[in-house]
Amino acid sequence: MATYPFTPYKNWVIDPIPNVSLREAERQLKLAHYNPFNVPARKVVVDFMTDSGTGALSKKQLSRMVAGDESYAGSVSGERLYERLEDFTGRQTIILTHQGRGAEKIIAETFLQKDDVVLSNTLFDTTRANFEHRGAHCVDLPWHPASLWNTKINDIIRDPEDPFSGHLFKGDVALDQLAFELARYGDRVKLVVLTLTNNSGGGQPASLKNIVAAARIVKEHSRALLMIDACRIVENAYFIQRYELKGRVSIAGIVRKICAYADLISMSAKKDGLAHMGGCIATSSTAPWVGTMNALSILYEGLNIRGKGGYGGISGKDMEIIAQGLCEVVDLRYLRHRAGQVRYLHERLTEIGIPLISPLGGHAVYVDAAAFLPHIPAKEFPGHALVVELYRQGGVRSVEIGSLMFGKNAQRELVRLAIPRRVYEQSHFDYVVEALAKINERKERLRGFQITEGAGDPMPHFFCKLKPL
Ligand code: F0G
């Protein structure tokens, strides 16, 4: 029996949840052209679409917010955030951005040109889109058990006899493939990106051992730079501390240790920053690219004075929220509760027979939609069919990570149930489990979808219109 973790905080502020009847959900779906990005949030009962910028603030964050200094140059809140980020990453140069993709755009423009190559454990959709926008060729090299390279990852995970299915760090980059692709593309490879945790690949962590080995391979066999996408680096560090280092190093210490291997760190503060806005690039003060990045940040984001002061598109209030959030996120009681929530949802869904990506990651539960709806082929978007049905059945919003999001680059057909930080409680998780249990009873009746408008657009999943088949 799954047990819900003890919640180490109480709620002083609440937001009522609307009732959404089946009929109303159907009406909303039609109005939204079956794209949940078009559904108004006031018509959502439980919003598991994303854990990005959707968390609750602490009393301390709110009180710091009031102290936000909105000065254009030399803001006290800016000083505080630069200092906190220097300490968090162990890097002396910080370039603030309005959110993660602001950092991605600056990195893309600084390093990438047409036909350059980027290798990664798996790039997030905006990261890939920013890099491809520069004409770069992006290759995902997610973890795989080397001996089973030709087997589809979903098949491996579904097989309970498979000795690798218990591998805890499925966010690892495939090291043999990394070495192979570095040799194949040579100097065309400009960046190797480790996304921690591996959001689009199932939300799983990478091990410290893998990060160290990947950094060594990159340094020894290429002139590429190692970039860490640190959106959920603290959640990743929690897994490393618990399962790899067995508690010997603090969470903050592990984060700094990981960052020390990277030439570049990009981060969206909307995840492990426990904030609603913000992001940054962290790098070494002697890096030759700092000047270019600073200039670009002023063009696109906001003032960053020699990587040491400014605001980078973030309000003083938000800078205070992030600085405080980065202190709260490394608290073990918080992290245990967060991981416990993910585990609870994962265990309860496993109990009722929903096929999931296992073992679990740090911020979401991923339903294996290809296994859940085997009668719907990838080209008819099985993940999207489940996303739509979850909304119809219970007003639950989730997101497809599969052929709709990534087109021909899709590695799997997944539905992500992303858990906002410090927002939902046990009854909400139970509600989502019940909705999925109802769907499970009649899943053979679900049908696929077809895009009716916007199929050729970049990142069509955000804008496209669809119709049920
Ligand atoms: N990298 C990763 C791994 C992400 O998950 C995200 C955002 C970004 C970069 C971009 O950051 O949103 O601040 O611009 N992920 C959100 C999600 C949107 O739902 O997973 P951003």
Short mmCIF file of C-alpha atoms and ligand atoms in Angstrom, two decimals:
data_model
loop_
_atom_site.label_atom_id
_atom_site.label_comp_id
_atom_site.label_asym_id
_atom_site.label_seq_id
_atom_site.Cartn_x
_atom_site.Cartn_y
_atom_site.Cartn_z
CA MET A 1 0.00 0.00 0.00
CA ALA A 2 1.39 3.38 -0.99
CA THR A 3 1.95 5.81 1.89
CA TYR A 4 1.69 9.54 1.55
CA PRO A 5 4.70 11.47 2.92
CA PHE A 6 4.41 13.78 5.93
CA THR A 7 3.95 17.35 4.66
CA PRO A 8 6.55 19.60 6.35
CA TYR A 9 4.56 22.83 5.94
CA LYS A 10 1.04 24.22 6.38
CA ASN A 11 -1.03 26.39 4.05
CA TRP A 12 -1.78 30.00 4.96
CA VAL A 13 -3.00 30.97 1.51
CA ILE A 14 -5.49 28.99 -0.57
CA ASP A 15 -7.00 29.14 -4.03
CA PRO A 16 -10.39 27.42 -4.56
CA ILE A 17 -10.50 24.64 -7.16
CA PRO A 18 -13.38 24.81 -9.69
CA ASN A 19 -15.82 22.01 -10.38
CA VAL A 20 -15.69 20.94 -14.02
CA SER A 21 -18.46 18.56 -15.11
CA LEU A 22 -17.98 16.01 -17.87
CA ARG A 23 -20.22 18.06 -20.15
CA GLU A 24 -18.28 21.27 -19.42
CA ALA A 25 -14.96 19.48 -20.02
CA GLU A 26 -16.24 18.26 -23.38
CA ARG A 27 -17.32 21.79 -24.28
CA GLN A 28 -13.92 23.19 -23.30
CA LEU A 29 -12.12 20.54 -25.34
CA LYS A 30 -14.08 21.46 -28.45
CA LEU A 31 -13.43 25.17 -27.88
CA ALA A 32 -9.73 24.38 -27.42
CA HIS A 33 -9.57 22.30 -30.61
CA TYR A 34 -8.47 19.42 -28.40
CA ASN A 35 -5.27 21.18 -27.42
CA PRO A 36 -5.03 21.52 -23.60
CA PHE A 37 -2.68 24.50 -23.97
CA ASN A 38 -5.82 26.35 -25.12
CA VAL A 39 -7.92 25.39 -22.08
CA PRO A 40 -8.31 28.24 -19.55
CA ALA A 41 -6.75 27.45 -16.15
CA ARG A 42 -10.03 28.36 -14.44
CA LYS A 43 -11.49 25.25 -16.11
CA VAL A 44 -8.83 22.91 -14.72
CA VAL A 45 -9.37 20.84 -11.56
CA VAL A 46 -5.85 19.46 -11.02
CA ASP A 47 -3.13 21.02 -13.14
CA PHE A 48 -0.30 18.55 -13.69
CA MET A 49 0.67 20.15 -17.00
CA THR A 50 3.94 21.49 -15.63
CA ASP A 51 6.01 21.96 -12.50
CA SER A 52 7.51 25.10 -14.02
CA GLY A 53 6.70 28.37 -12.27
CA THR A 54 3.60 26.79 -10.74
CA GLY A 55 4.82 26.24 -7.17
CA ALA A 56 3.65 27.88 -3.95
CA LEU A 57 5.78 30.50 -2.20
CA SER A 58 6.86 30.29 1.42
CA LYS A 59 6.12 32.96 4.00
CA LYS A 60 9.83 33.87 3.92
CA GLN A 61 9.77 34.28 0.15
CA LEU A 62 6.72 36.53 0.40
CA SER A 63 8.31 38.67 3.06
CA ARG A 64 11.54 38.96 1.03
CA MET A 65 9.44 39.92 -1.99
CA VAL A 66 8.25 43.07 -0.23
CA ALA A 67 11.91 44.07 0.12
CA GLY A 68 12.42 43.79 -3.67
CA ASP A 69 14.67 46.59 -4.95
CA GLU A 70 13.54 47.58 -8.44
CA SER A 71 16.53 49.80 -9.26
CA TYR A 72 17.66 49.44 -12.86
CA ALA A 73 21.34 49.32 -11.96
CA GLY A 74 22.93 48.19 -8.72
CA SER A 75 19.74 46.70 -7.28
CA VAL A 76 20.20 45.29 -3.77
CA SER A 77 17.98 42.33 -4.76
CA GLY A 78 20.21 41.80 -7.79
CA GLU A 79 23.31 41.77 -5.57
CA ARG A 80 21.67 39.23 -3.31
CA LEU A 81 20.69 36.96 -6.21
CA TYR A 82 24.09 37.11 -7.94
CA GLU A 83 25.73 36.20 -4.65
CA ARG A 84 23.31 33.37 -3.96
CA LEU A 85 23.76 31.96 -7.47
CA GLU A 86 27.54 32.18 -7.20
CA ASP A 87 27.36 30.19 -4.01
CA PHE A 88 24.81 27.72 -5.42
CA THR A 89 26.76 26.96 -8.62
CA GLY A 90 30.28 27.67 -7.36
CA ARG A 91 30.79 29.91 -10.44
CA GLN A 92 31.90 33.54 -10.40
CA THR A 93 30.08 34.76 -13.50
CA ILE A 94 26.30 34.87 -13.52
CA ILE A 95 24.15 36.21 -16.35
CA LEU A 96 20.53 36.59 -15.33
CA THR A 97 17.72 35.89 -17.79
CA HIS A 98 13.94 36.19 -17.60
CA GLN A 99 13.58 32.38 -17.72
CA GLY A 100 15.43 29.27 -18.88
CA ARG A 101 14.85 29.72 -22.59
CA GLY A 102 16.34 33.23 -22.41
CA ALA A 103 19.57 31.56 -21.30
CA GLU A 104 19.22 28.97 -24.08
CA LYS A 105 18.84 31.66 -26.72
CA ILE A 106 22.00 33.47 -25.57
CA ILE A 107 23.95 30.20 -25.50
CA ALA A 108 22.65 29.21 -28.94
CA GLU A 109 23.61 32.54 -30.44
CA THR A 110 27.05 32.56 -28.79
CA PHE A 111 28.12 29.07 -29.85
CA LEU A 112 26.02 27.65 -32.66
CA GLN A 113 25.86 28.07 -36.41
CA LYS A 114 24.37 26.10 -39.26
CA ASP A 115 25.43 22.43 -39.32
CA ASP A 116 27.02 22.49 -35.87
CA VAL A 117 26.13 19.50 -33.72
CA VAL A 118 24.80 19.29 -30.16
CA LEU A 119 24.77 15.99 -28.26
CA SER A 120 22.72 15.40 -25.13
CA ASN A 121 21.23 12.82 -22.79
CA THR A 122 17.97 14.44 -24.08
CA LEU A 123 17.29 18.08 -24.86
CA PHE A 124 14.16 19.74 -23.56
CA ASP A 125 11.82 21.00 -26.31
CA THR A 126 12.69 24.72 -26.02
CA THR A 127 16.41 23.93 -25.77
CA ARG A 128 16.27 21.81 -28.91
CA ALA A 129 14.15 24.45 -30.68
CA ASN A 130 16.58 27.25 -29.77
CA PHE A 131 19.54 25.21 -31.05
CA GLU A 132 17.76 24.08 -34.21
CA HIS A 133 16.72 27.66 -34.85
CA ARG A 134 20.45 28.38 -35.33
CA GLY A 135 20.63 25.53 -37.84
CA ALA A 136 22.34 23.09 -35.48
CA HIS A 137 21.79 19.35 -35.66
CA CYS A 138 20.76 17.91 -32.26
CA VAL A 139 21.20 14.28 -31.25
CA ASP A 140 19.72 12.74 -28.10
CA LEU A 141 21.69 9.89 -26.53
CA PRO A 142 19.61 8.74 -23.56
CA TRP A 143 20.70 5.97 -21.22
CA HIS A 144 20.48 2.45 -22.50
CA PRO A 145 21.76 -0.86 -21.24
CA ALA A 146 24.68 -1.30 -23.64
CA SER A 147 23.97 -4.94 -24.34
CA LEU A 148 20.41 -4.16 -25.40
CA TRP A 149 21.06 -1.16 -27.59
CA ASN A 150 18.69 -2.23 -30.35
CA THR A 151 15.81 -2.90 -28.03
CA LYS A 152 13.24 -0.14 -27.61
CA ILE A 153 13.64 1.44 -24.18
CA ASN A 154 9.95 0.96 -23.42
CA ASP A 155 10.28 -2.77 -23.98
CA ILE A 156 13.14 -2.96 -21.54
CA ILE A 157 11.32 -1.05 -18.85
CA ARG A 158 8.19 -3.15 -19.18
CA ASP A 159 10.11 -6.39 -18.69
CA PRO A 160 10.16 -7.21 -14.96
CA GLU A 161 12.84 -9.85 -15.53
CA ASP A 162 15.20 -7.33 -17.09
CA PRO A 163 18.18 -6.80 -14.76
CA PHE A 164 18.56 -3.24 -16.03
CA SER A 165 14.99 -2.14 -15.38
CA GLY A 166 15.95 -1.34 -11.79
CA HIS A 167 18.74 0.98 -12.93
CA LEU A 168 18.15 4.09 -10.85
CA PHE A 169 19.88 6.64 -13.01
CA LYS A 170 18.13 6.43 -16.34
CA GLY A 171 18.91 10.11 -16.89
CA ASP A 172 22.49 9.03 -17.66
CA VAL A 173 23.86 9.85 -21.10
CA ALA A 174 24.83 6.76 -23.13
CA LEU A 175 28.63 7.01 -22.78
CA ASP A 176 29.54 4.63 -25.59
CA GLN A 177 27.24 6.52 -27.96
CA LEU A 178 28.64 9.84 -26.77
CA ALA A 179 32.20 8.74 -27.60
CA PHE A 180 31.00 7.35 -30.93
CA GLU A 181 29.15 10.53 -31.97
CA LEU A 182 32.04 12.77 -30.85
CA ALA A 183 34.37 10.78 -33.10
CA ARG A 184 31.84 10.78 -35.94
CA TYR A 185 31.09 14.51 -35.96
CA GLY A 186 34.51 15.72 -34.76
CA ASP A 187 34.85 19.50 -34.44
CA ARG A 188 31.28 20.04 -35.60
CA VAL A 189 30.17 19.16 -32.06
CA LYS A 190 30.06 22.46 -30.19
CA LEU A 191 28.04 21.53 -27.12
CA VAL A 192 27.34 18.43 -25.09
CA VAL A 193 24.34 19.04 -22.84
CA LEU A 194 23.43 17.06 -19.75
CA THR A 195 19.84 17.79 -18.77
CA LEU A 196 19.47 17.21 -15.01
CA THR A 197 17.09 15.60 -14.36
CA ASN A 198 16.31 14.31 -17.82
CA ASN A 199 12.88 15.88 -18.22
CA SER A 200 11.90 14.73 -21.71
CA GLY A 201 13.46 11.31 -21.23
CA GLY A 202 11.26 10.32 -18.26
CA GLY A 203 12.36 12.81 -15.61
CA GLN A 204 15.06 10.57 -14.25
CA PRO A 205 18.33 11.59 -12.64
CA ALA A 206 21.84 11.12 -13.97
CA SER A 207 24.45 9.63 -11.65
CA LEU A 208 27.50 11.56 -10.55
CA LYS A 209 29.59 8.75 -11.98
CA ASN A 210 28.01 9.27 -15.40
CA ILE A 211 28.39 13.06 -15.25
CA VAL A 212 32.09 12.72 -14.36
CA ALA A 213 32.67 10.13 -17.10
CA ALA A 214 30.82 12.23 -19.70
CA ALA A 215 32.88 15.29 -18.76
CA ARG A 216 36.10 13.27 -19.15
CA ILE A 217 35.05 11.93 -22.56
CA VAL A 218 34.15 15.43 -23.76
CA LYS A 219 37.45 16.93 -22.53
CA GLU A 220 39.65 14.14 -23.83
CA HIS A 221 38.00 13.51 -27.19
CA SER A 222 36.65 16.84 -28.39
CA ARG A 223 36.77 20.60 -28.32
CA ALA A 224 33.09 20.77 -27.40
CA LEU A 225 31.91 22.52 -24.26
CA LEU A 226 30.01 20.68 -21.55
CA MET A 227 26.77 22.43 -20.64
CA ILE A 228 24.53 21.47 -17.77
CA ASP A 229 20.84 22.24 -17.97
CA ALA A 230 20.37 22.70 -14.24
CA CYS A 231 16.60 23.25 -14.08
CA ARG A 232 16.15 20.36 -11.66
CA ILE A 233 19.71 19.88 -10.49
CA VAL A 234 18.70 19.81 -6.81
CA GLU A 235 16.23 16.99 -7.37
CA ASN A 236 18.96 15.20 -9.30
CA ALA A 237 21.39 15.80 -6.40
CA TYR A 238 18.85 14.30 -3.99
CA PHE A 239 18.95 10.99 -5.88
CA ILE A 240 22.75 11.10 -6.03
CA GLN A 241 22.95 11.76 -2.31
CA ARG A 242 20.48 9.05 -1.41
CA TYR A 243 21.45 6.23 -3.75
CA GLU A 244 24.99 6.90 -4.93
CA LEU A 245 26.84 8.78 -2.18
CA LYS A 246 24.68 7.33 0.62
CA GLY A 247 24.35 10.68 2.41
CA ARG A 248 28.08 11.48 2.62
CA VAL A 249 27.91 14.89 0.89
CA SER A 250 25.35 17.68 1.41
CA ILE A 251 22.84 18.50 -1.34
CA ALA A 252 24.43 21.93 -1.84
CA GLY A 253 27.85 20.28 -2.02
CA ILE A 254 26.68 17.84 -4.70
CA VAL A 255 25.17 20.65 -6.78
CA ARG A 256 28.47 22.55 -6.69
CA LYS A 257 30.41 19.39 -7.48
CA ILE A 258 28.28 18.75 -10.59
CA CYS A 259 28.59 22.38 -11.71
CA ALA A 260 32.39 22.17 -11.38
CA TYR A 261 32.49 19.75 -14.33
CA ALA A 262 30.61 22.07 -16.67
CA ASP A 263 31.86 24.90 -18.86
CA LEU A 264 28.38 26.38 -18.89
CA ILE A 265 25.35 26.04 -16.67
CA SER A 266 21.92 27.19 -17.80
CA MET A 267 19.07 27.23 -15.35
CA SER A 268 15.41 28.08 -15.23
CA ALA A 269 14.60 29.32 -11.73
CA LYS A 270 10.97 28.25 -12.29
CA LYS A 271 11.75 24.71 -11.15
CA ASP A 272 14.34 24.23 -8.40
CA GLY A 273 14.52 27.99 -7.84
CA LEU A 274 11.06 27.62 -6.25
CA ALA A 275 10.09 30.78 -8.13
CA HIS A 276 7.60 31.91 -10.76
CA MET A 277 10.09 33.59 -13.07
CA GLY A 278 13.79 33.85 -13.74
CA GLY A 279 16.78 32.01 -15.06
CA CYS A 280 20.52 32.32 -15.51
CA ILE A 281 23.73 31.23 -17.16
CA ALA A 282 26.64 30.50 -14.85
CA THR A 283 30.18 30.17 -16.12
CA SER A 284 33.77 30.87 -15.20
CA SER A 285 34.91 34.49 -14.99
CA THR A 286 37.87 33.83 -17.28
CA ALA A 287 35.76 32.22 -20.04
CA PRO A 288 36.30 34.02 -23.37
CA TRP A 289 32.58 34.00 -24.18
CA VAL A 290 31.48 36.11 -21.19
CA GLY A 291 31.68 39.40 -23.12
CA THR A 292 29.53 38.13 -25.99
CA MET A 293 26.97 36.68 -23.61
CA ASN A 294 26.80 39.89 -21.60
CA ALA A 295 26.18 41.91 -24.75
CA LEU A 296 23.47 39.51 -25.90
CA SER A 297 21.84 39.50 -22.47
CA ILE A 298 21.49 43.28 -22.61
CA LEU A 299 19.95 42.95 -26.08
CA TYR A 300 17.41 40.28 -25.17
CA GLU A 301 17.02 40.15 -21.39
CA GLY A 302 18.10 43.16 -19.33
CA LEU A 303 21.15 44.64 -17.70
CA ASN A 304 23.94 42.31 -16.60
CA ILE A 305 27.04 44.29 -15.66
CA ARG A 306 30.08 42.17 -16.46
CA GLY A 307 28.23 39.16 -15.23
CA LYS A 308 28.13 40.51 -11.69
CA GLY A 309 25.22 42.91 -11.30
CA GLY A 310 21.93 43.93 -12.90
CA TYR A 311 18.54 42.28 -13.25
CA GLY A 312 18.48 40.31 -16.54
CA GLY A 313 14.74 40.65 -17.12
CA ILE A 314 13.74 39.67 -13.57
CA SER A 315 11.90 42.07 -11.26
CA GLY A 316 13.46 42.90 -7.90
CA LYS A 317 10.60 41.01 -6.22
CA ASP A 318 11.28 37.88 -8.24
CA MET A 319 15.03 38.15 -7.64
CA GLU A 320 14.32 38.07 -3.89
CA ILE A 321 11.98 35.10 -4.32
CA ILE A 322 14.63 33.13 -6.23
CA ALA A 323 17.45 33.96 -3.79
CA GLN A 324 15.31 32.68 -0.91
CA GLY A 325 13.95 29.73 -2.94
CA LEU A 326 17.47 28.50 -3.63
CA CYS A 327 18.01 28.31 0.15
CA GLU A 328 14.75 26.42 0.79
CA VAL A 329 15.11 23.92 -2.05
CA VAL A 330 18.23 22.26 -0.62
CA ASP A 331 16.41 21.46 2.65
CA LEU A 332 16.22 17.68 3.03
CA ARG A 333 12.77 17.73 4.62
CA TYR A 334 11.42 19.57 1.59
CA LEU A 335 13.16 17.20 -0.82
CA ARG A 336 11.97 14.07 1.00
CA HIS A 337 8.39 15.29 0.82
CA ARG A 338 8.74 16.21 -2.86
CA ALA A 339 10.22 12.84 -3.78
CA GLY A 340 7.60 11.16 -1.56
CA GLN A 341 4.75 12.78 -3.49
CA VAL A 342 6.13 11.52 -6.80
CA ARG A 343 6.61 8.07 -5.27
CA TYR A 344 3.06 8.03 -3.87
CA LEU A 345 1.51 8.80 -7.26
CA HIS A 346 3.81 6.31 -8.99
CA GLU A 347 2.97 3.52 -6.49
CA ARG A 348 -0.76 4.11 -6.59
CA LEU A 349 -0.85 4.11 -10.39
CA THR A 350 1.29 0.98 -10.47
CA GLU A 351 -1.20 -0.70 -8.07
CA ILE A 352 -4.04 -0.13 -10.54
CA GLY A 353 -1.99 -1.41 -13.46
CA ILE A 354 -1.08 1.78 -15.35
CA PRO A 355 2.20 1.25 -17.27
CA LEU A 356 4.73 3.83 -16.10
CA ILE A 357 8.33 4.75 -16.72
CA SER A 358 10.27 3.20 -13.85
CA PRO A 359 12.03 3.78 -11.64
CA LEU A 360 10.62 7.17 -10.86
CA GLY A 361 12.23 10.58 -11.24
CA GLY A 362 12.08 13.78 -9.26
CA HIS A 363 9.27 15.95 -10.54
CA ALA A 364 6.70 13.90 -12.44
CA VAL A 365 5.20 10.53 -13.19
CA TYR A 366 5.34 9.45 -16.82
CA VAL A 367 2.68 7.15 -18.23
CA ASP A 368 3.90 4.92 -21.04
CA ALA A 369 1.10 5.77 -23.46
CA ALA A 370 2.34 3.36 -26.16
CA ALA A 371 1.88 0.48 -23.71
CA PHE A 372 -1.36 1.85 -22.26
CA LEU A 373 -3.03 2.35 -25.66
CA PRO A 374 -1.34 -0.19 -27.93
CA HIS A 375 -4.17 0.08 -30.45
CA ILE A 376 -3.28 3.72 -31.24
CA PRO A 377 -0.18 4.05 -33.47
CA ALA A 378 2.44 6.77 -32.81
CA LYS A 379 1.26 8.79 -35.82
CA GLU A 380 -2.16 9.12 -34.18
CA PHE A 381 -0.63 10.38 -30.93
CA PRO A 382 -1.55 7.85 -28.19
CA GLY A 383 -0.12 10.19 -25.54
CA HIS A 384 -2.35 13.01 -26.68
CA ALA A 385 -5.38 10.71 -26.67
CA LEU A 386 -4.71 10.02 -23.00
CA VAL A 387 -4.09 13.70 -22.21
CA VAL A 388 -7.47 14.61 -23.73
CA GLU A 389 -9.28 11.80 -21.94
CA LEU A 390 -7.77 12.75 -18.57
CA TYR A 391 -9.08 16.26 -19.00
CA ARG A 392 -12.48 15.01 -20.17
CA GLN A 393 -12.80 12.53 -17.32
CA GLY A 394 -11.63 14.68 -14.43
CA GLY A 395 -10.53 18.13 -15.58
CA VAL A 396 -6.94 16.92 -15.02
CA ARG A 397 -4.38 18.62 -17.21
CA SER A 398 -1.22 16.80 -18.24
CA VAL A 399 1.16 17.01 -21.18
CA GLU A 400 2.14 14.73 -24.04
CA ILE A 401 5.85 14.07 -24.50
CA GLY A 402 5.98 12.03 -27.67
CA SER A 403 5.27 12.29 -31.38
CA LEU A 404 3.13 15.41 -31.01
CA MET A 405 5.86 17.30 -29.12
CA PHE A 406 8.95 15.95 -30.87
CA GLY A 407 7.71 14.64 -34.24
CA LYS A 408 10.17 12.22 -35.79
CA ASN A 409 12.68 12.88 -32.97
CA ALA A 410 10.32 11.36 -30.38
CA GLN A 411 12.02 8.59 -28.40
CA ARG A 412 8.84 7.40 -26.64
CA GLU A 413 5.10 8.08 -26.35
CA LEU A 414 4.68 9.49 -22.84
CA VAL A 415 2.16 11.43 -20.81
CA ARG A 416 3.76 13.49 -18.07
CA LEU A 417 1.95 14.18 -14.83
CA ALA A 418 4.18 16.98 -13.52
CA ILE A 419 3.76 17.91 -9.88
CA PRO A 420 3.88 21.61 -8.97
CA ARG A 421 6.01 22.26 -5.89
CA ARG A 422 4.20 22.61 -2.52
CA VAL A 423 0.74 23.01 -4.13
CA TYR A 424 -1.24 19.75 -4.11
CA GLU A 425 -2.03 17.25 -1.35
CA GLN A 426 -3.01 13.60 -0.98
CA SER A 427 -6.67 14.07 -1.98
CA HIS A 428 -5.60 15.60 -5.28
CA PHE A 429 -3.30 12.69 -6.03
CA ASP A 430 -6.07 10.22 -5.16
CA TYR A 431 -8.43 12.13 -7.44
CA VAL A 432 -6.03 11.80 -10.39
CA VAL A 433 -5.57 8.08 -9.66
CA GLU A 434 -9.36 7.61 -9.70
CA ALA A 435 -9.65 9.42 -13.03
CA LEU A 436 -6.99 7.17 -14.54
CA ALA A 437 -8.65 4.08 -13.05
CA LYS A 438 -11.91 5.02 -14.81
CA ILE A 439 -10.08 5.53 -18.10
CA ASN A 440 -8.28 2.22 -17.65
CA GLU A 441 -11.63 0.37 -17.55
CA ARG A 442 -12.60 1.50 -21.02
CA LYS A 443 -9.31 2.42 -22.64
CA GLU A 444 -9.97 0.24 -25.72
CA ARG A 445 -12.60 2.79 -26.73
CA LEU A 446 -10.12 5.69 -26.90
CA ARG A 447 -9.23 6.88 -30.39
CA GLY A 448 -6.22 8.70 -31.80
CA PHE A 449 -5.98 12.29 -33.05
CA GLN A 450 -5.14 14.10 -36.23
CA ILE A 451 -3.67 17.59 -36.55
CA THR A 452 -6.01 19.81 -38.54
CA GLU A 453 -3.99 23.04 -38.40
CA GLY A 454 -0.38 23.97 -37.58
CA ALA A 455 1.35 20.64 -38.24
CA GLY A 456 4.30 22.30 -40.00
CA ASP A 457 4.91 25.01 -37.36
CA PRO A 458 7.94 24.90 -35.08
CA MET A 459 6.87 23.27 -31.79
CA PRO A 460 3.36 22.48 -33.10
CA HIS A 461 2.19 21.02 -29.80
CA PHE A 462 1.75 24.52 -28.37
CA PHE A 463 -0.42 25.90 -31.17
CA CYS A 464 -1.87 23.16 -33.31
CA LYS A 465 -5.53 22.30 -33.62
CA LEU A 466 -6.57 18.67 -33.55
CA LYS A 467 -9.59 16.49 -34.11
CA PRO A 468 -10.41 13.04 -32.79
CA LEU A 469 -10.30 10.24 -35.35
N1 F0G B 1 15.26 22.92 -19.69
C1 F0G B 1 14.43 22.03 -19.12
C2 F0G B 1 14.95 20.68 -18.75
C3 F0G B 1 13.11 22.36 -18.86
O1 F0G B 1 12.31 21.46 -18.29
C4 F0G B 1 12.64 23.66 -19.21
C5 F0G B 1 11.24 24.01 -19.01
C6 F0G B 1 13.53 24.56 -19.78
C7 F0G B 1 14.84 24.15 -20.02
C8 F0G B 1 13.11 25.94 -20.18
O2 F0G B 1 12.91 26.72 -19.06
O3 F0G B 1 10.48 27.29 -19.09
O4 F0G B 1 12.10 28.67 -17.79
O5 F0G B 1 12.10 28.76 -20.24
N2 F0G B 1 10.37 23.19 -18.73
C9 F0G B 1 8.97 23.39 -18.48
C10 F0G B 1 8.29 22.04 -18.41
C11 F0G B 1 8.29 24.34 -19.37
O6 F0G B 1 7.05 22.00 -18.42
O7 F0G B 1 8.97 21.02 -18.30
P1 F0G B 1 11.83 27.92 -19.05
#
